[in-house]
Short mmCIF file of C-alpha atoms in Angstrom, two decimals:
data_model
loop_
_atom_site.label_atom_id
_atom_site.label_comp_id
_atom_site.label_asym_id
_atom_site.label_seq_id
_atom_site.Cartn_x
_atom_site.Cartn_y
_atom_site.Cartn_z
CA ASN V 1 -72.51 -56.50 -12.33
CA GLY V 2 -71.93 -59.93 -10.61
CA SER V 3 -68.84 -61.69 -11.14
CA PRO V 4 -68.65 -65.19 -13.07
CA LEU V 5 -67.93 -68.12 -11.23
CA ILE V 6 -65.92 -71.53 -12.09
CA SER V 7 -67.25 -74.71 -10.50
CA ASP V 8 -64.94 -77.26 -11.90
CA VAL V 9 -61.89 -77.49 -14.19
CA GLU V 10 -61.19 -80.73 -15.75
CA ILE V 11 -58.54 -82.46 -18.08
CA MET V 12 -59.78 -85.50 -20.09
CA GLU V 13 -57.81 -87.30 -22.37
CA GLN V 14 -59.08 -86.85 -26.31
CA ASN V 15 -59.81 -91.03 -26.80
CA GLY V 16 -61.41 -91.03 -23.29
CA THR V 17 -58.92 -93.28 -21.86
CA SER V 18 -57.51 -93.23 -18.20
CA GLU V 19 -54.01 -93.36 -19.03
CA ILE V 20 -52.41 -90.29 -19.64
CA ILE V 21 -48.96 -90.59 -21.38
CA SER V 22 -46.19 -87.93 -22.70
CA GLU V 23 -48.16 -88.38 -26.26
CA SER V 24 -51.47 -88.07 -25.28
CA THR V 25 -53.91 -85.02 -26.50
CA LEU V 26 -55.42 -83.34 -23.73
CA ILE V 27 -58.77 -81.42 -23.38
CA CYS V 28 -59.07 -78.68 -20.78
CA SER V 29 -62.86 -77.90 -19.88
CA ALA V 30 -63.95 -75.53 -17.51
CA THR V 31 -67.49 -75.11 -15.98
CA ALA V 32 -68.62 -71.87 -15.18
CA SER V 33 -71.48 -69.57 -14.33
CA ASP V 34 -72.39 -66.16 -14.49
CA PRO V 35 -75.22 -64.30 -12.11
CA ASP V 36 -76.18 -61.83 -14.74
CA GLY V 37 -76.43 -64.55 -17.32
CA ASN V 38 -73.76 -63.30 -19.69
CA ILE V 39 -72.00 -65.12 -22.28
CA LEU V 40 -68.51 -66.19 -20.89
CA LEU V 41 -65.33 -66.19 -23.06
CA SER V 42 -62.99 -68.97 -21.90
CA GLU V 43 -59.36 -69.32 -22.24
CA TYR V 44 -56.94 -71.58 -21.31
CA GLN V 45 -53.16 -71.72 -20.35
CA TRP V 46 -50.99 -74.98 -20.12
CA PHE V 47 -48.18 -75.57 -17.95
CA ASN V 48 -45.32 -78.15 -17.02
CA SER V 49 -44.89 -77.92 -13.46
CA SER V 50 -42.32 -80.32 -13.39
CA THR V 51 -40.33 -78.79 -15.76
CA ALA V 52 -41.36 -74.94 -15.11
CA THR V 53 -42.31 -74.91 -18.99
CA ASP V 54 -45.11 -72.97 -20.48
CA LEU V 55 -46.63 -74.85 -22.74
CA GLY V 56 -49.14 -72.66 -24.75
CA GLU V 57 -52.77 -71.77 -24.76
CA GLY V 58 -56.03 -73.32 -25.94
CA ASP V 59 -58.36 -75.90 -25.01
CA VAL V 60 -56.20 -78.78 -26.58
CA LEU V 61 -52.88 -79.90 -25.69
CA ILE V 62 -51.12 -82.32 -27.52
CA LEU V 63 -48.27 -83.95 -25.62
CA THR V 64 -44.90 -85.16 -27.09
CA ASN V 65 -41.70 -87.02 -25.43
CA GLU V 66 -40.09 -83.58 -25.80
CA THR V 67 -42.89 -81.42 -23.69
CA ALA V 68 -43.49 -84.12 -21.19
CA SER V 69 -42.34 -87.41 -19.23
CA PRO V 70 -43.34 -89.84 -17.01
CA ASP V 71 -44.36 -88.36 -13.38
CA ASP V 72 -44.53 -84.51 -14.88
CA ILE V 73 -47.30 -82.61 -13.40
CA ILE V 74 -49.23 -80.88 -16.31
CA LEU V 75 -51.27 -77.96 -15.42
CA CYS V 76 -54.18 -76.36 -17.20
CA THR V 77 -55.51 -73.03 -15.66
CA ALA V 78 -59.16 -71.84 -17.12
CA THR V 79 -59.97 -68.17 -16.97
CA VAL V 80 -63.81 -67.00 -18.00
CA GLN V 81 -64.72 -63.28 -18.38
CA ASP V 82 -67.94 -61.82 -18.96
CA ASP V 83 -68.83 -58.78 -20.97
CA ASP V 84 -68.06 -56.31 -18.70
CA GLY V 85 -64.71 -57.70 -17.99
CA GLU V 86 -65.09 -59.51 -14.75
CA ALA V 87 -63.36 -62.79 -14.51
CA ASP V 88 -62.79 -65.96 -12.67
CA SER V 89 -59.81 -68.37 -12.94
CA ALA V 90 -59.38 -71.96 -11.63
CA SER V 91 -56.57 -74.64 -12.24
CA THR V 92 -56.46 -78.57 -12.52
CA ALA V 93 -53.68 -81.04 -13.00
CA ILE V 94 -52.76 -84.52 -13.72
CA VAL V 95 -49.63 -86.79 -13.65
CA VAL V 96 -48.10 -88.46 -16.74
CA GLY V 97 -48.06 -91.91 -16.55
CA ASN V 98 -45.50 -94.14 -17.29
CA ARG V 99 -44.96 -96.79 -20.54
CA ILE V 100 -43.19 -100.03 -19.32
CA PRO V 101 -40.13 -100.80 -21.46
CA VAL V 102 -40.43 -103.90 -23.62
CA ILE V 103 -37.68 -106.52 -24.73
CA HIS V 104 -38.54 -107.50 -28.32
CA ASP V 105 -35.83 -110.60 -28.53
CA VAL V 106 -33.44 -112.30 -26.44
CA ASP V 107 -30.63 -114.29 -28.48
CA LEU V 108 -27.70 -116.29 -26.66
CA ILE V 109 -24.50 -116.18 -28.26
CA GLY V 110 -21.65 -118.58 -27.84
CA TYR V 111 -17.93 -117.42 -28.61
CA ASP V 112 -15.13 -119.85 -28.73
CA VAL V 113 -11.48 -119.33 -27.05
CA ASP V 114 -10.63 -117.23 -30.50
CA GLY V 115 -13.43 -114.91 -29.68
CA GLN V 116 -15.35 -116.28 -32.82
CA VAL V 117 -18.83 -117.05 -32.80
CA THR V 118 -19.75 -120.90 -32.41
CA THR V 119 -22.77 -123.17 -32.01
CA SER V 120 -20.41 -125.87 -31.02
CA TYR V 121 -20.57 -125.47 -27.26
CA ASN V 122 -18.42 -127.04 -24.76
CA THR V 123 -16.77 -125.97 -21.31
CA THR V 124 -14.48 -123.10 -23.15
CA THR V 125 -17.41 -121.43 -24.41
CA THR V 126 -18.16 -117.70 -23.37
CA PHE V 127 -21.75 -116.99 -23.62
CA SER V 128 -23.24 -113.11 -24.01
CA VAL V 129 -26.99 -112.14 -24.69
CA ASP V 130 -27.96 -109.81 -27.94
CA VAL V 131 -30.93 -107.95 -26.37
CA GLN V 132 -33.60 -105.93 -28.51
CA SER V 133 -35.37 -103.37 -26.35
CA SER V 134 -37.41 -100.48 -26.71
CA ASP V 135 -39.17 -97.59 -24.27
CA LEU V 136 -41.86 -95.66 -25.67
CA ASP V 137 -41.22 -92.84 -23.57
CA GLU V 138 -37.81 -92.72 -24.43
CA ASP V 139 -36.45 -93.71 -21.54
CA VAL V 140 -32.79 -95.05 -21.21
CA VAL V 141 -33.63 -98.78 -20.50
CA GLU V 142 -31.30 -100.89 -18.11
CA LEU V 143 -31.09 -104.67 -18.75
CA ARG V 144 -31.36 -107.13 -15.78
CA TYR V 145 -29.95 -110.61 -16.47
CA SER V 146 -30.66 -113.95 -14.50
CA TRP V 147 -28.73 -116.78 -15.73
CA SER V 148 -29.71 -120.62 -14.99
CA VAL V 149 -27.89 -123.67 -15.36
CA ASP V 150 -30.01 -126.72 -15.36
CA GLY V 151 -32.87 -124.62 -14.40
CA TYR V 152 -31.49 -123.61 -11.39
CA PRO V 153 -30.63 -119.83 -11.01
CA VAL V 154 -26.80 -118.85 -10.48
CA PRO V 155 -25.48 -115.88 -9.06
CA LYS V 156 -24.55 -114.10 -12.32
CA ASN V 157 -26.39 -110.59 -13.41
CA THR V 158 -23.80 -109.57 -16.01
CA SER V 159 -24.30 -109.85 -19.87
CA SER V 160 -22.03 -112.41 -20.23
CA TYR V 161 -21.31 -115.82 -18.46
CA GLY V 162 -18.35 -118.69 -18.75
CA GLY V 163 -15.59 -120.56 -17.32
CA ASP V 164 -17.45 -122.97 -14.91
CA LEU V 165 -19.88 -125.24 -16.85
CA ASP V 166 -19.45 -128.83 -17.29
CA LYS V 167 -20.71 -131.15 -20.39
CA TYR V 168 -24.37 -131.80 -20.77
CA GLN V 169 -25.42 -128.74 -18.76
CA ILE V 170 -28.20 -126.36 -19.87
CA ILE V 171 -27.66 -122.86 -19.75
CA ASP V 172 -29.98 -120.07 -20.69
CA VAL V 173 -30.78 -116.40 -19.44
CA THR V 174 -33.66 -114.23 -18.86
CA VAL V 175 -33.76 -110.52 -19.24
CA THR V 176 -35.78 -108.08 -17.51
CA PRO V 177 -35.94 -104.42 -18.91
CA PHE V 178 -36.07 -101.72 -16.19
CA ASP V 179 -36.80 -97.82 -17.12
CA GLY V 180 -35.72 -96.19 -13.90
CA LYS V 181 -39.44 -96.25 -12.75
CA GLU V 182 -40.92 -99.96 -13.44
CA GLU V 183 -39.71 -103.13 -14.90
CA GLY V 184 -41.33 -104.56 -18.05
CA LEU V 185 -42.14 -108.20 -18.73
CA ALA V 186 -39.13 -110.62 -18.66
CA VAL V 187 -38.39 -112.56 -21.68
CA SER V 188 -35.70 -115.65 -21.71
CA SER V 189 -33.38 -116.93 -24.35
CA ASN V 190 -32.85 -120.13 -26.36
CA TYR V 191 -30.92 -122.44 -24.53
CA ALA V 192 -27.50 -124.07 -25.05
CA ILE V 193 -26.42 -127.55 -24.25
CA ILE V 194 -22.77 -128.18 -23.49
CA GLN V 195 -21.31 -130.76 -25.12
CA ASN V 196 -18.53 -133.11 -24.50
CA THR V 197 -14.92 -131.91 -25.23
CA LYS V 198 -12.25 -134.79 -26.28
CA PRO V 199 -9.22 -134.69 -24.03
CA ALA V 200 -5.82 -133.88 -25.49
CA VAL V 201 -3.48 -136.17 -26.69
CA PRO V 202 -0.67 -137.30 -24.02
CA GLU V 203 2.95 -137.45 -24.45
CA ILE V 204 4.77 -140.77 -24.23
CA GLU V 205 7.75 -142.20 -24.63
CA ILE V 206 8.73 -145.93 -24.93
CA LEU V 207 11.96 -147.63 -22.95
CA PRO V 208 14.47 -148.80 -23.53
CA LEU V 209 15.42 -146.08 -26.22
CA LYS V 210 17.39 -149.38 -27.96
CA PRO V 211 16.13 -152.44 -26.55
CA VAL V 212 18.10 -155.55 -26.94
CA GLU V 213 16.36 -158.29 -28.84
CA LYS V 214 15.30 -161.16 -26.44
CA GLU V 215 16.27 -159.40 -23.10
CA ASP V 216 14.71 -156.03 -23.12
CA ASP V 217 10.81 -155.43 -21.93
CA LEU V 218 9.41 -152.31 -23.73
CA VAL V 219 7.60 -149.96 -21.29
CA CYS V 220 5.46 -147.09 -22.70
CA ILE V 221 5.55 -144.08 -20.29
CA ILE V 222 3.48 -140.78 -20.14
CA THR V 223 5.83 -138.01 -19.76
CA GLN V 224 2.87 -135.30 -20.02
CA GLN V 225 -0.48 -136.08 -19.06
CA ALA V 226 -3.51 -135.39 -21.33
CA GLN V 227 -5.61 -132.60 -20.06
CA ASP V 228 -9.73 -132.82 -20.21
CA PRO V 229 -11.85 -129.62 -19.93
CA ASP V 230 -14.67 -131.40 -19.02
CA PRO V 231 -14.48 -130.74 -15.26
CA SER V 232 -16.38 -134.19 -14.28
CA ASP V 233 -14.39 -136.24 -16.53
CA THR V 234 -11.62 -138.82 -15.32
CA ILE V 235 -9.02 -139.75 -17.81
CA VAL V 236 -8.54 -143.27 -18.31
CA TYR V 237 -5.31 -145.08 -20.26
CA ASP V 238 -5.20 -147.63 -22.89
CA PHE V 239 -1.92 -148.85 -23.68
CA THR V 240 -1.88 -151.07 -27.14
CA PHE V 241 1.49 -151.79 -28.58
CA VAL V 242 1.28 -152.74 -32.11
CA LEU V 243 4.33 -154.89 -34.37
CA ILE V 244 4.51 -153.39 -37.89
CA TYR V 245 7.11 -154.40 -40.18
CA ASN V 246 9.28 -155.71 -37.65
CA LEU V 247 9.33 -152.90 -35.92
CA ILE V 248 7.63 -152.16 -32.50
CA ILE V 249 6.10 -148.61 -31.95
#
């Protein structure tokens, strides 16, 4: 009695796609012959070589995120045996592909100096990003931030930004997902326009405190300068005296 011989072992995705992922259904098949023309019995054994895990028997294997991860090597060993117990074995393997992470939404949110959400953006506003992302392989998704002001990139790679903006500037952020292996498609947020902020009222004093009629000239003195949070603004003062009920204020 001659021994059977396996000439080929092949792993295919059930739907015929070329990409095998961690939720694919795999089919293992062996091509074998027997010199005596005996009917051969085929058996298949699956193994995750990357995790040293036995995945079971049979020609069909349904992968899950629990049994396989991207870059895992899945091995199928085929054994054929004739009626007389003569056998042959051979193996083949595939590598599980990676599915890139996806960003579903990027929302730019402004916070005022009290930490409250605001849509009135000014130079004191701090911006953060609310991102909705997912990864079908259940990988941990790292979010990479790229901020722009007036269309030009700025050296910030964190999830928040603020403190060095000026009025009428436009700010937005682009977020790129990364699953530890590959980057997904970048998605940009809505944009925000920084509005002008009114300057704070200065403190003034009129001298002399007790003027003598027809003798003293009144002088308005600024004792505390007005503050303006907009860096590009220059404060100009306009003094006006108004006579009300014979009192000058």
